[in-house]
XYZ file of C-alpha atoms in Angstrom:
641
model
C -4.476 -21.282 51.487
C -7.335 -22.903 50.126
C -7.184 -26.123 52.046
C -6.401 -24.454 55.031
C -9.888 -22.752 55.109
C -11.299 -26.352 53.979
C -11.198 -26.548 50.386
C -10.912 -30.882 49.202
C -8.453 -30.722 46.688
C -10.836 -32.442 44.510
C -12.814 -29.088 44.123
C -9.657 -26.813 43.583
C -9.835 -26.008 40.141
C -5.790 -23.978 39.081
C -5.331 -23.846 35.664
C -2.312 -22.708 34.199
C -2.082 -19.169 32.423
C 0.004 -17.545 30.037
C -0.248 -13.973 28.968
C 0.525 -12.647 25.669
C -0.238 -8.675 25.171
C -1.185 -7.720 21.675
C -2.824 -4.326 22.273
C -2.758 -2.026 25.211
C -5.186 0.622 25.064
C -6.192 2.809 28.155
C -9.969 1.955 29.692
C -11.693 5.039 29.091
C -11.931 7.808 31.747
C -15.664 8.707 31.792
C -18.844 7.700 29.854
C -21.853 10.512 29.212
C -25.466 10.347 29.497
C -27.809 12.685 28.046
C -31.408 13.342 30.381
C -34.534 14.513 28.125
C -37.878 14.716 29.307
C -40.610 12.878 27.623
C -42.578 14.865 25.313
C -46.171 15.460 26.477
C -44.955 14.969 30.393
C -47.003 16.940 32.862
C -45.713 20.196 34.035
C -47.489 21.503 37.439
C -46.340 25.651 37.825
C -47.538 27.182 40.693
C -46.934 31.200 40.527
C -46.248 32.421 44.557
C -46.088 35.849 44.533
C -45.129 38.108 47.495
C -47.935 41.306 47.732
C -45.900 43.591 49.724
C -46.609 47.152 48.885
C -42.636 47.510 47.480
C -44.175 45.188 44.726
C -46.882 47.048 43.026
C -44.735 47.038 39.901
C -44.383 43.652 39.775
C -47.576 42.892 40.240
C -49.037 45.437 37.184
C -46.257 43.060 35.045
C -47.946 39.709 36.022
C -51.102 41.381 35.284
C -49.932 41.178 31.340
C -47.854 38.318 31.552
C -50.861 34.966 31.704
C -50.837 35.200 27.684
C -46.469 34.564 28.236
C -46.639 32.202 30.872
C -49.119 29.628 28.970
C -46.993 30.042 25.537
C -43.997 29.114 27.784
C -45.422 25.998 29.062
C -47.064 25.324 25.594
C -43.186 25.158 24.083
C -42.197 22.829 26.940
C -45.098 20.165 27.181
C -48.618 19.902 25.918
C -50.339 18.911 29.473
C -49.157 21.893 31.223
C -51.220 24.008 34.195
C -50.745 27.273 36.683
C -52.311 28.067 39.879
C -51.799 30.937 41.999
C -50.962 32.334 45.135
C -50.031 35.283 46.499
C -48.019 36.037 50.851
C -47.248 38.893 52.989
C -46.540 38.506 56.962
C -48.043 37.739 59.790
C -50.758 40.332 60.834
C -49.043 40.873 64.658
C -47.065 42.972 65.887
C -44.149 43.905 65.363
C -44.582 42.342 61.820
C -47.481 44.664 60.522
C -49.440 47.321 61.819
C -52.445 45.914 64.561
C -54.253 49.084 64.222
C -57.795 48.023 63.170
C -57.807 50.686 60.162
C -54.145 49.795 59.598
C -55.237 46.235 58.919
C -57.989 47.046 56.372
C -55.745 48.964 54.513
C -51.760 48.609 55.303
C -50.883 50.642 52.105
C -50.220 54.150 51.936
C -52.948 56.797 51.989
C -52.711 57.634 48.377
C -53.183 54.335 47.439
C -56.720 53.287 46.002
C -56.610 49.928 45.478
C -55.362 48.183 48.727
C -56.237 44.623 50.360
C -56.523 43.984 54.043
C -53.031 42.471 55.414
C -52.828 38.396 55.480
C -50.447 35.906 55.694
C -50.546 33.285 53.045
C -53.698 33.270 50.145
C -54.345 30.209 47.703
C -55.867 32.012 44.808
C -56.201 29.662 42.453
C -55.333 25.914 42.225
C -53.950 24.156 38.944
C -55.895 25.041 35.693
C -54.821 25.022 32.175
C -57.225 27.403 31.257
C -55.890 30.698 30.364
C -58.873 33.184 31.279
C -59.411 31.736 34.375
C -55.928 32.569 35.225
C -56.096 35.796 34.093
C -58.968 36.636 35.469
C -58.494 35.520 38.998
C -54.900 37.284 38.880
C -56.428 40.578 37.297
C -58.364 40.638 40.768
C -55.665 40.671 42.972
C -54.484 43.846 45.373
C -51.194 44.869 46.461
C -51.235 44.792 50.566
C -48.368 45.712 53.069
C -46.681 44.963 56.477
C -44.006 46.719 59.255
C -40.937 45.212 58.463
C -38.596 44.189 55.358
C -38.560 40.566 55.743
C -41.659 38.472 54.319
C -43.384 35.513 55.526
C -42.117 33.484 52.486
C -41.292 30.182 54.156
C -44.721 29.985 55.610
C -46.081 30.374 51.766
C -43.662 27.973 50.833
C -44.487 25.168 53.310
C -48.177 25.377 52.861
C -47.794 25.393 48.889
C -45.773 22.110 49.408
C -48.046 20.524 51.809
C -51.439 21.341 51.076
C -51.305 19.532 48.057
C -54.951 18.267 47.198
C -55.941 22.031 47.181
C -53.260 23.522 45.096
C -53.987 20.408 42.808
C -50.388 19.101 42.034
C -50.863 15.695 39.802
C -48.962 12.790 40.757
C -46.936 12.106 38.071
C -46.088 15.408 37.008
C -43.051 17.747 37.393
C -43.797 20.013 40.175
C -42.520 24.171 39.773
C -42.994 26.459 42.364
C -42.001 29.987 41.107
C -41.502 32.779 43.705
C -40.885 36.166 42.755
C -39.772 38.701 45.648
C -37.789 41.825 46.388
C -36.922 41.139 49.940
C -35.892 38.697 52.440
C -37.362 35.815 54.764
C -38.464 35.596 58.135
C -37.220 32.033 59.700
C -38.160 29.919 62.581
C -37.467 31.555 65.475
C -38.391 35.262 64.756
C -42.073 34.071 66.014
C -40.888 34.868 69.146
C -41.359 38.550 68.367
C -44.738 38.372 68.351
C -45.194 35.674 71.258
C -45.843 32.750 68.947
C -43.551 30.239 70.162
C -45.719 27.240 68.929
C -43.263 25.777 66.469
C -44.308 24.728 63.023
C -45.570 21.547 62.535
C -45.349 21.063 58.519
C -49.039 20.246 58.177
C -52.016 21.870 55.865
C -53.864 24.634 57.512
C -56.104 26.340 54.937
C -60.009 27.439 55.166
C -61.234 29.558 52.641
C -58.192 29.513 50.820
C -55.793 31.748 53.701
C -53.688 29.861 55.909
C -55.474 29.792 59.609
C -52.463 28.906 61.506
C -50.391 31.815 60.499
C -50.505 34.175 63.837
C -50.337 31.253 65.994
C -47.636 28.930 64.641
C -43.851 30.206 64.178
C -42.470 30.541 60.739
C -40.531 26.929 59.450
C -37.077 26.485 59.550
C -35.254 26.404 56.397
C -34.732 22.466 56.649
C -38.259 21.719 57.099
C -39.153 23.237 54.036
C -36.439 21.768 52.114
C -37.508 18.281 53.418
C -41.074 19.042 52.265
C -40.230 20.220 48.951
C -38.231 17.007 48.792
C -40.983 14.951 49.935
C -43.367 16.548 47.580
C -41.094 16.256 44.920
C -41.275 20.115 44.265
C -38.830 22.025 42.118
C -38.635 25.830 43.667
C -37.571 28.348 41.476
C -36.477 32.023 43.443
C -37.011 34.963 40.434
C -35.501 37.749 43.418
C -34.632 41.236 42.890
C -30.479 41.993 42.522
C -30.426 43.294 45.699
C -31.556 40.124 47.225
C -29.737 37.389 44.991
C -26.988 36.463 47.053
C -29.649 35.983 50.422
C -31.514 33.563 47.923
C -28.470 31.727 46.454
C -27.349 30.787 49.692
C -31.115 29.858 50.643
C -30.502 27.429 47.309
C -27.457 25.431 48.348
C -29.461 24.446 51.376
C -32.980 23.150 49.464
C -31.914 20.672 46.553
C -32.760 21.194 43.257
C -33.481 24.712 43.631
C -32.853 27.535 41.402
C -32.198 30.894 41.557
C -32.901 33.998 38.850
C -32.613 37.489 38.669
C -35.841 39.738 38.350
C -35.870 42.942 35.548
C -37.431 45.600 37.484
C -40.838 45.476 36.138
C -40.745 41.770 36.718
C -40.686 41.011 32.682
C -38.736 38.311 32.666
C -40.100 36.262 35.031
C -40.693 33.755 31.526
C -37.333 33.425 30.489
C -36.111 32.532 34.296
C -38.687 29.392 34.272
C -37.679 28.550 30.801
C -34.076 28.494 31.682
C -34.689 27.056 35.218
C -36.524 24.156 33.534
C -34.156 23.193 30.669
C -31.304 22.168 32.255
C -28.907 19.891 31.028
C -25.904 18.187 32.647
C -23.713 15.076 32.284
C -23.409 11.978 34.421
C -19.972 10.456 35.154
C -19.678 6.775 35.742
C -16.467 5.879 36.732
C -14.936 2.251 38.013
C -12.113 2.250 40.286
C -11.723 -1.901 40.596
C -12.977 -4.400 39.014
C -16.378 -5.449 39.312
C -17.291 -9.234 40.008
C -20.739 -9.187 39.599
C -23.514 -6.945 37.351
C -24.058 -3.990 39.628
C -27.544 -1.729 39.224
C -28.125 2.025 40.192
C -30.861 4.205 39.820
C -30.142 7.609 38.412
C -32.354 10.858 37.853
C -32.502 14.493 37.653
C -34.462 16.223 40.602
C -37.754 17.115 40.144
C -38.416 14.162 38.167
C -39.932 10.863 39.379
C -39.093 8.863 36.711
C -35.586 7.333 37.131
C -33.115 5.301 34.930
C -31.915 1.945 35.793
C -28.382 2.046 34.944
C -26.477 -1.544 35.084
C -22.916 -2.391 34.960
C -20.181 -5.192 34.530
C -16.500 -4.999 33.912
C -14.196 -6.906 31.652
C -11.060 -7.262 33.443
C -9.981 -10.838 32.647
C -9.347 -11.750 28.950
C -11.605 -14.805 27.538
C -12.091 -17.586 29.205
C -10.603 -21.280 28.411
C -13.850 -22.740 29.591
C -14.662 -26.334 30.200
C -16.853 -28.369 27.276
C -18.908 -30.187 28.765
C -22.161 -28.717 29.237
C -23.514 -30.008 32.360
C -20.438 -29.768 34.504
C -20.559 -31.066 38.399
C -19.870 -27.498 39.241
C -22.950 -26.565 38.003
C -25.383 -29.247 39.672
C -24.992 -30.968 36.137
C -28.022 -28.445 35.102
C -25.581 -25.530 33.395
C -22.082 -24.890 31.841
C -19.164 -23.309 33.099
C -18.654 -19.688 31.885
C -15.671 -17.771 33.024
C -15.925 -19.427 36.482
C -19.735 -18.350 36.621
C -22.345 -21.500 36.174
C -24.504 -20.500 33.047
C -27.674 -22.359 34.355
C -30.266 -24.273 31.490
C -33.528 -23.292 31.218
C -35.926 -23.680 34.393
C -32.951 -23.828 36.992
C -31.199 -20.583 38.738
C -28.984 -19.613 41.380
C -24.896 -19.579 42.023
C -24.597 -23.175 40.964
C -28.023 -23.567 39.348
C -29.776 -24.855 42.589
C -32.679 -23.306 42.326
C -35.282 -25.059 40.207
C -38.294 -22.874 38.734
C -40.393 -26.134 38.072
C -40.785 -26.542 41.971
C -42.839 -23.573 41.782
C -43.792 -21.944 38.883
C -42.482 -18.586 38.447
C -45.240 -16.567 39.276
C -44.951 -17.911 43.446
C -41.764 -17.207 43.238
C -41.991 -14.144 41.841
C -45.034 -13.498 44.771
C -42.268 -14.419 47.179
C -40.279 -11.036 46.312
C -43.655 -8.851 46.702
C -44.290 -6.990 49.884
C -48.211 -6.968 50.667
C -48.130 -7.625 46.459
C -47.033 -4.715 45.917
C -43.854 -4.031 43.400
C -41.411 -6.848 43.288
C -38.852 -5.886 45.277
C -40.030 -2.259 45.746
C -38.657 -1.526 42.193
C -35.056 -1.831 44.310
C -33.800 -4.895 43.267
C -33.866 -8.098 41.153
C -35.898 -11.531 42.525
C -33.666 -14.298 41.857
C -35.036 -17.630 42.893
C -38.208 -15.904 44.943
C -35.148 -13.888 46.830
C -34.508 -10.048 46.187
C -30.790 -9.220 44.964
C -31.600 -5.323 45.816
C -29.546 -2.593 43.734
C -26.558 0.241 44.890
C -28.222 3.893 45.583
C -26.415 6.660 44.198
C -24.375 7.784 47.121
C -22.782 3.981 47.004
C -24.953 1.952 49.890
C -26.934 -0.503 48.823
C -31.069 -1.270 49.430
C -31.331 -4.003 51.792
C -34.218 -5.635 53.849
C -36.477 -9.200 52.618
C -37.903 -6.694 49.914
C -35.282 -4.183 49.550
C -37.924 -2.110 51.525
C -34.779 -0.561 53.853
C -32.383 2.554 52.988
C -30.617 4.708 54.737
C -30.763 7.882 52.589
C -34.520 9.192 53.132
C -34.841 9.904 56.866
C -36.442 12.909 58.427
C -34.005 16.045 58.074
C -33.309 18.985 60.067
C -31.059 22.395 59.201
C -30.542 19.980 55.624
C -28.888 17.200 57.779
C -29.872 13.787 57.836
C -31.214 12.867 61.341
C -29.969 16.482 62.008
C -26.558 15.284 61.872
C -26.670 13.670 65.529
C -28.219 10.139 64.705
C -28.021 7.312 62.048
C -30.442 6.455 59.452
C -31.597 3.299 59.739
C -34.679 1.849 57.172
C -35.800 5.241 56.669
C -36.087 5.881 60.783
C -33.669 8.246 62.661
C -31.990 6.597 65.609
C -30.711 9.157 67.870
C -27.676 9.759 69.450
C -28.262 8.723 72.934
C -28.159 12.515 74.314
C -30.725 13.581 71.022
C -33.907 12.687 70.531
C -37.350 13.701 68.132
C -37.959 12.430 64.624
C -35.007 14.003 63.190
C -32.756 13.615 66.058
C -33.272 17.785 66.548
C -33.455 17.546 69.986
C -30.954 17.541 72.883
C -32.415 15.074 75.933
C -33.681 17.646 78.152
C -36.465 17.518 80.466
C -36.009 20.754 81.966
C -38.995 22.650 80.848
C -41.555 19.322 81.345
C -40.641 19.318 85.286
C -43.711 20.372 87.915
C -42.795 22.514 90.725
C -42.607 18.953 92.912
C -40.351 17.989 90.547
C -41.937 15.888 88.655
C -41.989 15.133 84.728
C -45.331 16.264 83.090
C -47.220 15.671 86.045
C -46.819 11.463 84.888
C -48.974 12.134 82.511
C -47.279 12.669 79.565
C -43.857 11.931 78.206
C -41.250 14.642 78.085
C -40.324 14.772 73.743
C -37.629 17.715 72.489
C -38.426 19.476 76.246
C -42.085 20.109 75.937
C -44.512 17.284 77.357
C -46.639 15.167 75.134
C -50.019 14.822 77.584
C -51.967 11.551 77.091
C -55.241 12.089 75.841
C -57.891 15.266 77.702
C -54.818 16.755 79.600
C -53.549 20.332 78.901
C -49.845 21.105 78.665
C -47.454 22.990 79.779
C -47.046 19.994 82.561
C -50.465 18.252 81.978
C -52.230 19.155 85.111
C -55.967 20.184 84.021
C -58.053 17.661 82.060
C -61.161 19.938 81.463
C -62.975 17.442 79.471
C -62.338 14.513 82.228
C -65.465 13.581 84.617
C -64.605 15.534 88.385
C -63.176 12.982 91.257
C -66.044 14.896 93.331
C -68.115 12.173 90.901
C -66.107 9.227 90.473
C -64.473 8.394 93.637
C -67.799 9.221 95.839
C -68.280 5.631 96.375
C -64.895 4.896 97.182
C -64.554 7.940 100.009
C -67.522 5.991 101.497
C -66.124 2.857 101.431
C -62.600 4.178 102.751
C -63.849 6.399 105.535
C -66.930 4.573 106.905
C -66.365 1.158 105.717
C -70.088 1.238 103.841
C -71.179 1.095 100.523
C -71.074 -1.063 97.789
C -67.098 -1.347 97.483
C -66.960 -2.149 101.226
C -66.292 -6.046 101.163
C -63.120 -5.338 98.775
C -62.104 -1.520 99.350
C -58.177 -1.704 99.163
C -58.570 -3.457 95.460
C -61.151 -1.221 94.104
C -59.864 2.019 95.444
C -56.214 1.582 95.172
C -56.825 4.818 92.928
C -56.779 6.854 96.280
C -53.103 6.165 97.435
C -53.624 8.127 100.632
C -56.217 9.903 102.982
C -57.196 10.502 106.487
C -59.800 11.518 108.223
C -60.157 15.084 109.677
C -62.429 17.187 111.921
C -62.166 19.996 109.912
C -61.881 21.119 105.886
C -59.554 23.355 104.439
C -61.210 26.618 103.399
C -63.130 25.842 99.723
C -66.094 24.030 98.394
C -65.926 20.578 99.474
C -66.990 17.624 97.509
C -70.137 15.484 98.753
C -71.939 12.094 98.353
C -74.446 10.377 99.820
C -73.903 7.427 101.567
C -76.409 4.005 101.725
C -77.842 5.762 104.995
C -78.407 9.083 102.927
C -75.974 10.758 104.803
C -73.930 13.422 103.555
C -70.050 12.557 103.580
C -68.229 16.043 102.629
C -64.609 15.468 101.375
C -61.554 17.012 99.275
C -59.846 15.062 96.608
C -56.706 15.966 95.092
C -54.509 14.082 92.366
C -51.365 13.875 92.498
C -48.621 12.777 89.735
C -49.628 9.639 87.376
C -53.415 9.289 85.645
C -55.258 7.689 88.348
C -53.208 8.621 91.634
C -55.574 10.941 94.388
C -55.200 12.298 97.914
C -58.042 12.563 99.963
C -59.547 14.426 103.188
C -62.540 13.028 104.764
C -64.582 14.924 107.103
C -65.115 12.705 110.104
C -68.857 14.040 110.810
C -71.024 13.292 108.859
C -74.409 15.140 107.956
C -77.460 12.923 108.601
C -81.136 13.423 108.550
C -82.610 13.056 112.208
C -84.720 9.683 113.005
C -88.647 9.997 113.610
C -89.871 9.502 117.389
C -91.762 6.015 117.445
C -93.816 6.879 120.662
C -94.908 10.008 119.476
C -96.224 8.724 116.070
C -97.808 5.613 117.834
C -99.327 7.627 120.567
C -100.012 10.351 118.277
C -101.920 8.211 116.182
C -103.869 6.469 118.773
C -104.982 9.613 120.627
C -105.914 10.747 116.664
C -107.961 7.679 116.403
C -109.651 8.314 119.719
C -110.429 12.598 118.644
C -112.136 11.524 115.393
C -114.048 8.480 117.036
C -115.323 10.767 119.616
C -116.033 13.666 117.202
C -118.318 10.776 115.060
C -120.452 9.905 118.066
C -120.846 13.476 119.113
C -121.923 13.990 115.796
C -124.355 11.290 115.906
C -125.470 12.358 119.040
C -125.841 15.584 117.838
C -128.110 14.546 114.520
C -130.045 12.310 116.895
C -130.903 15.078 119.597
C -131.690 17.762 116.714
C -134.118 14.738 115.516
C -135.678 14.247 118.884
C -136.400 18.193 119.214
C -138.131 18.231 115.565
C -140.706 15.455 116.283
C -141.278 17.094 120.023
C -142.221 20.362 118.385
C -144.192 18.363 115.697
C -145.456 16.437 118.441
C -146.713 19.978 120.351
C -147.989 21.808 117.116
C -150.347 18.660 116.893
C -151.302 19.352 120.117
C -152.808 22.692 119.986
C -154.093 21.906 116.670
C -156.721 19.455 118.832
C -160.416 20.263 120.160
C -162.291 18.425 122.888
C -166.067 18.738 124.403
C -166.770 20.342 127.645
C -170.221 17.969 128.548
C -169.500 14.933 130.717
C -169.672 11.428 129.607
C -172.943 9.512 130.574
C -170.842 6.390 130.977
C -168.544 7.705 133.655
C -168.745 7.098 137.159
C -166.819 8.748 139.739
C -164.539 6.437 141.425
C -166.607 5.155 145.048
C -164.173 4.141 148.132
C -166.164 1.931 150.737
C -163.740 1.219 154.032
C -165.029 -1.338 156.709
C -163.678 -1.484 160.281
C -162.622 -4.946 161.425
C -163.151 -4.214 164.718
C -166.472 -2.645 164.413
C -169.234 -4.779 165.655
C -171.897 -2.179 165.032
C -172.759 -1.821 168.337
């Protein structure tokens, strides 16, 4: 068989064997580990208590109990804290009472001390010190709702997600510890109340309440198991009798969850997280073949980070008759033969020793097994020969990927399903089956509810994801229509309705590129009814128009008024001869105002000219030197005769 597939029979290497039994003793069935905690390792308890007026008992115990709940954490581990928080309901209808007095004080009449209904209150994030907790605890009021059922998932998800304000440390084990006497409201029963916003598993706290908690449904019960997952969170359920069997089969679907009968009074809240924390168990190896190479797991209790690297080989072949020589030609002549297995010398690795460190010096080829230098091999695997040999998970697959960055265990759950039980995981990302879709694979293909009355999906501006639409950026669901923070078409396509309808305007030497944007229009003699849109063209005339758009992000319709509105043209021949014959009327009002200033002249020096007159006197006598005038005529003719 082994030539057949290509073997030279130089390289076949068949020894004889011969078996000779001495002993036969069964392998053993099982081997046991024992789990401890280090001492000294951080313990993060957060106390989530529900405030509903059925637990004013409760809450008088817890009152008494901060001196007990430190000396509990004192006899587990040194670098222990406790915050505090406190959930009722939704304050709607038909979850508590909307009257406005109602709201201020839910409780019963005869009841002094009473806080205003709320949802979810942070009271008090992670402190070790004892008065504070005390103190901020003493402070707190019962309150009340409508109906039996709490709001305890919504306390639960925000606890697990708003992690920087409840002040969880990193590398500590995380408790949440929820005592109640009744049961849970569960995505879904938002509807009630018109919320059908689902939850979205993110941190919404001001002021220490939880803002989103009217307008967002209550979580599913496999979104808050695959927070506390994420988050690493341990819950623990202290529940009244009455309500232990509704919380044990809340437990089997959120790992690592616990669940504990309350006293009446609440009293023994202590010995349920003492008892909830020490846990101890066994783990069962078992190997059903044999094993040809060193196999690795990684093994842990839940709740705790830290994780043991558990590695294992099999003896199933007695001892090997192995060859002497130490560099054998099996081995590259750099290693000896070992039971079939090359046992490389120093500074060479690899099947058959190929691989020799002193080409690179370990360090590179220890790089080569770093992602973005990060943790060689993601703390998955082994780097043999600057390539990642990655380990076996728990549930039997095995890390893969250049790194051993890939798995198939951690993806997105839904109802406590991986992929919600209609996908694969692949490298931590859900791929759907091809009628599912969403993160988790939690919803069926549907775009029924993302469809416009024309028919279209989300207007084509948005994609249709788990039958809602998912608008691109400024547009409004439910089908993306309005974008109220988008600049009006009345604006930006003014230059193009020009262009289109009169040929004018800057875009007129390339209008079909530039205003592809406006797939259609024509031109009419009349506007439908409404407030038209207007622009001024180069001629400052006023082109009215209506612009519609119609499915995709820059698709419009448009109506263009064929008259336009225009500001009349001066007459030329009355301005010219307007101005002339003006020209003429003030030159001839100038000379007759000369004239005028020159007669008015004239007549002043004439009356001067008189006055000076009368003013004079002259002598009667005559003048001795005048002689009348003497006129001597002779007659031609006249002879004298």
């Amino acid at each position: 068989q082994l030539e057949e597939r290509g073997c030279m029979g130089n390289d076949i290497i068949s020894p004889m064997n011969t078996l000779t039994v001495t002993k036969n003793t069964a392998l053993s069935t099982n081997a046991f580990l024992d789990f401890r905690r280090v001492e000294g390792y951080p313990v993060d308890l957060y106390y989530l208590m529900d405030l509903s007026y059925s637990m004013e008992d409760d809450l008088r115990s817890i009152k008494t109990l901060g001196n007990e709940l430190f000396k509990a954490l004192q006899g587990i581990t040194k670098q222990g804290r406790i915050g505090f928080g406190s959930f009722v309901d939704k304050t709607v209808l038909p979850f508590t009472n909307t009257n406005p007095e109602k709201l201020k004080k839910p409780c019963e009449e005869k009841e002094l001390f009473c806080q205003p209904a709320f949802g979810y209150r942070h009271v008090l994030s992670m402190t070790e010190n004892k008065a504070d907790f005390n103190r901020e605890v003493d402070k707190q009021r019962i309150s009340g709702n409508l109906d039996s059922p709490e709001g305890t998932l919504d306390a639960i998800m925000q606890a697990a997600v708003c992690g920087d304000r409840i002040g969880w440390r990193n590398s500590s084990t995380r408790l949440i510890v929820l005592t109640t006497d009744d049961g849970f409201h569960m995505a879904g029963d938002g509807k009630l109340a018109g919320i059908l916003e689902p939850n979205d598993e993110r941190c919404y706290m001001d002021k220490q309440l939880y803002t989103k908690s009217n307008d967002m449904d209550y979580p599913s019960v496999g979104q808050v198991a695959s927070q506390l997952e994420k988050n690493n969170i341990q819950p623990i359920f202290a529940v009244t009798k009455n309500m232990e069997n509704v919380y044990r089969e809340l437990s089997r679907m959120i790992p690592k969850s616990e669940v504990g009968v309350l006293s009446e009074d609440s009293k023994n809240v202590v010995e349920l997280i003492q008892a909830a924390y020490n846990v101890s168990f066994n783990v069962t190896v078992t190997a059903d073949e044999c094993i040809d190479r060193e196999r690795s797991f990684l093994i842990g209790p839940l709740g705790i980070k830290d994780k043991l690297k558990v590695s294992l080989s099999t003896r199933c072949e007695c001892e090997c008759d192995d060859p002497k020589e130490e560099n054998h030609k099996d081995c590259d002549r750099k290693g000896k033969v070992n039971c079939g297995m090359c046992s490389c010398n120093a500074g060479f690795v690899g099947q058959k020793c190929e691989c020799a460190i002193g080409e690179k010096d370990e360090s590179s080829l220890r790089a080569a097994c770093r992602k973005d230098n990060g943790t060689e091999c993601e703390g998955r695997g082994d780097c043999v020969c600057g390539i990642c040999q990655c380990y076996v998970q728990q549930g039997g697959s095995t890390y893969y990927g250049t790194h051993c960055e890939c798995e198939n265990e951690s993806c997105e759950k839904f109802q406590n399903k991986l992929c919600g039980g209609n996908g694969k995981c692949r490298c931590k990302i859900c791929e759907c089956n091809p009628e599912y879709e969403g993160t988790a694979c939690q919803c069926k293909k549907s775009d029924e509810q993302c469809r416009t009355p024309s028919g279209s999906v989300c207007s084509g501006r948005g994609t249709c994801q788990c039958n809602q639409c998912k608008c691109i950026e400024g547009y409004q669901r439910p089908y993306c229509l309005t974008c109220p923070a988008c600049q009006t078409p009345c604006i930006t396509k003014g230059k193009c309705i020009e262009c289109l309808g009169f040929q004018t305007g800057p875009f007129s030497k390339n209008c079909s590129q530039t205003c592809k944007s406006i797939n259609e229009f024509e031109m009419v003699e009349t506007l439908p009814p409404g407030k038209p849109c207007d622009v001024r063209d180069v001629e400052n005339c006023r082109v009215f128009f209506i612009i519609k758009q119609l499915d995709g992000e820059d698709n419009y319709f448009a109506q263009i008024l064929k008259t336009r509105e225009c500001p009349e043209l001066p007459n030329i021949y009355a301005i010219i001869g307007g101005s002339i014959a003006g020209v003429a009327l003030i030159g001839l009002l100038i000379l007759l105002i000369i004239k005028a200033i020159l007669y008015m002249r004239d007549v002043k020096e004439f009356r001067r000219f008189e006055n000076e007159q009368k003013k004079g006197k002259w002598t009667p006598g005559d003048n001795p030197l005048f002689m009348n005038a003497t006129t001597t005529v002779a007659n031609p003719t006249f002879t004298g005769e």
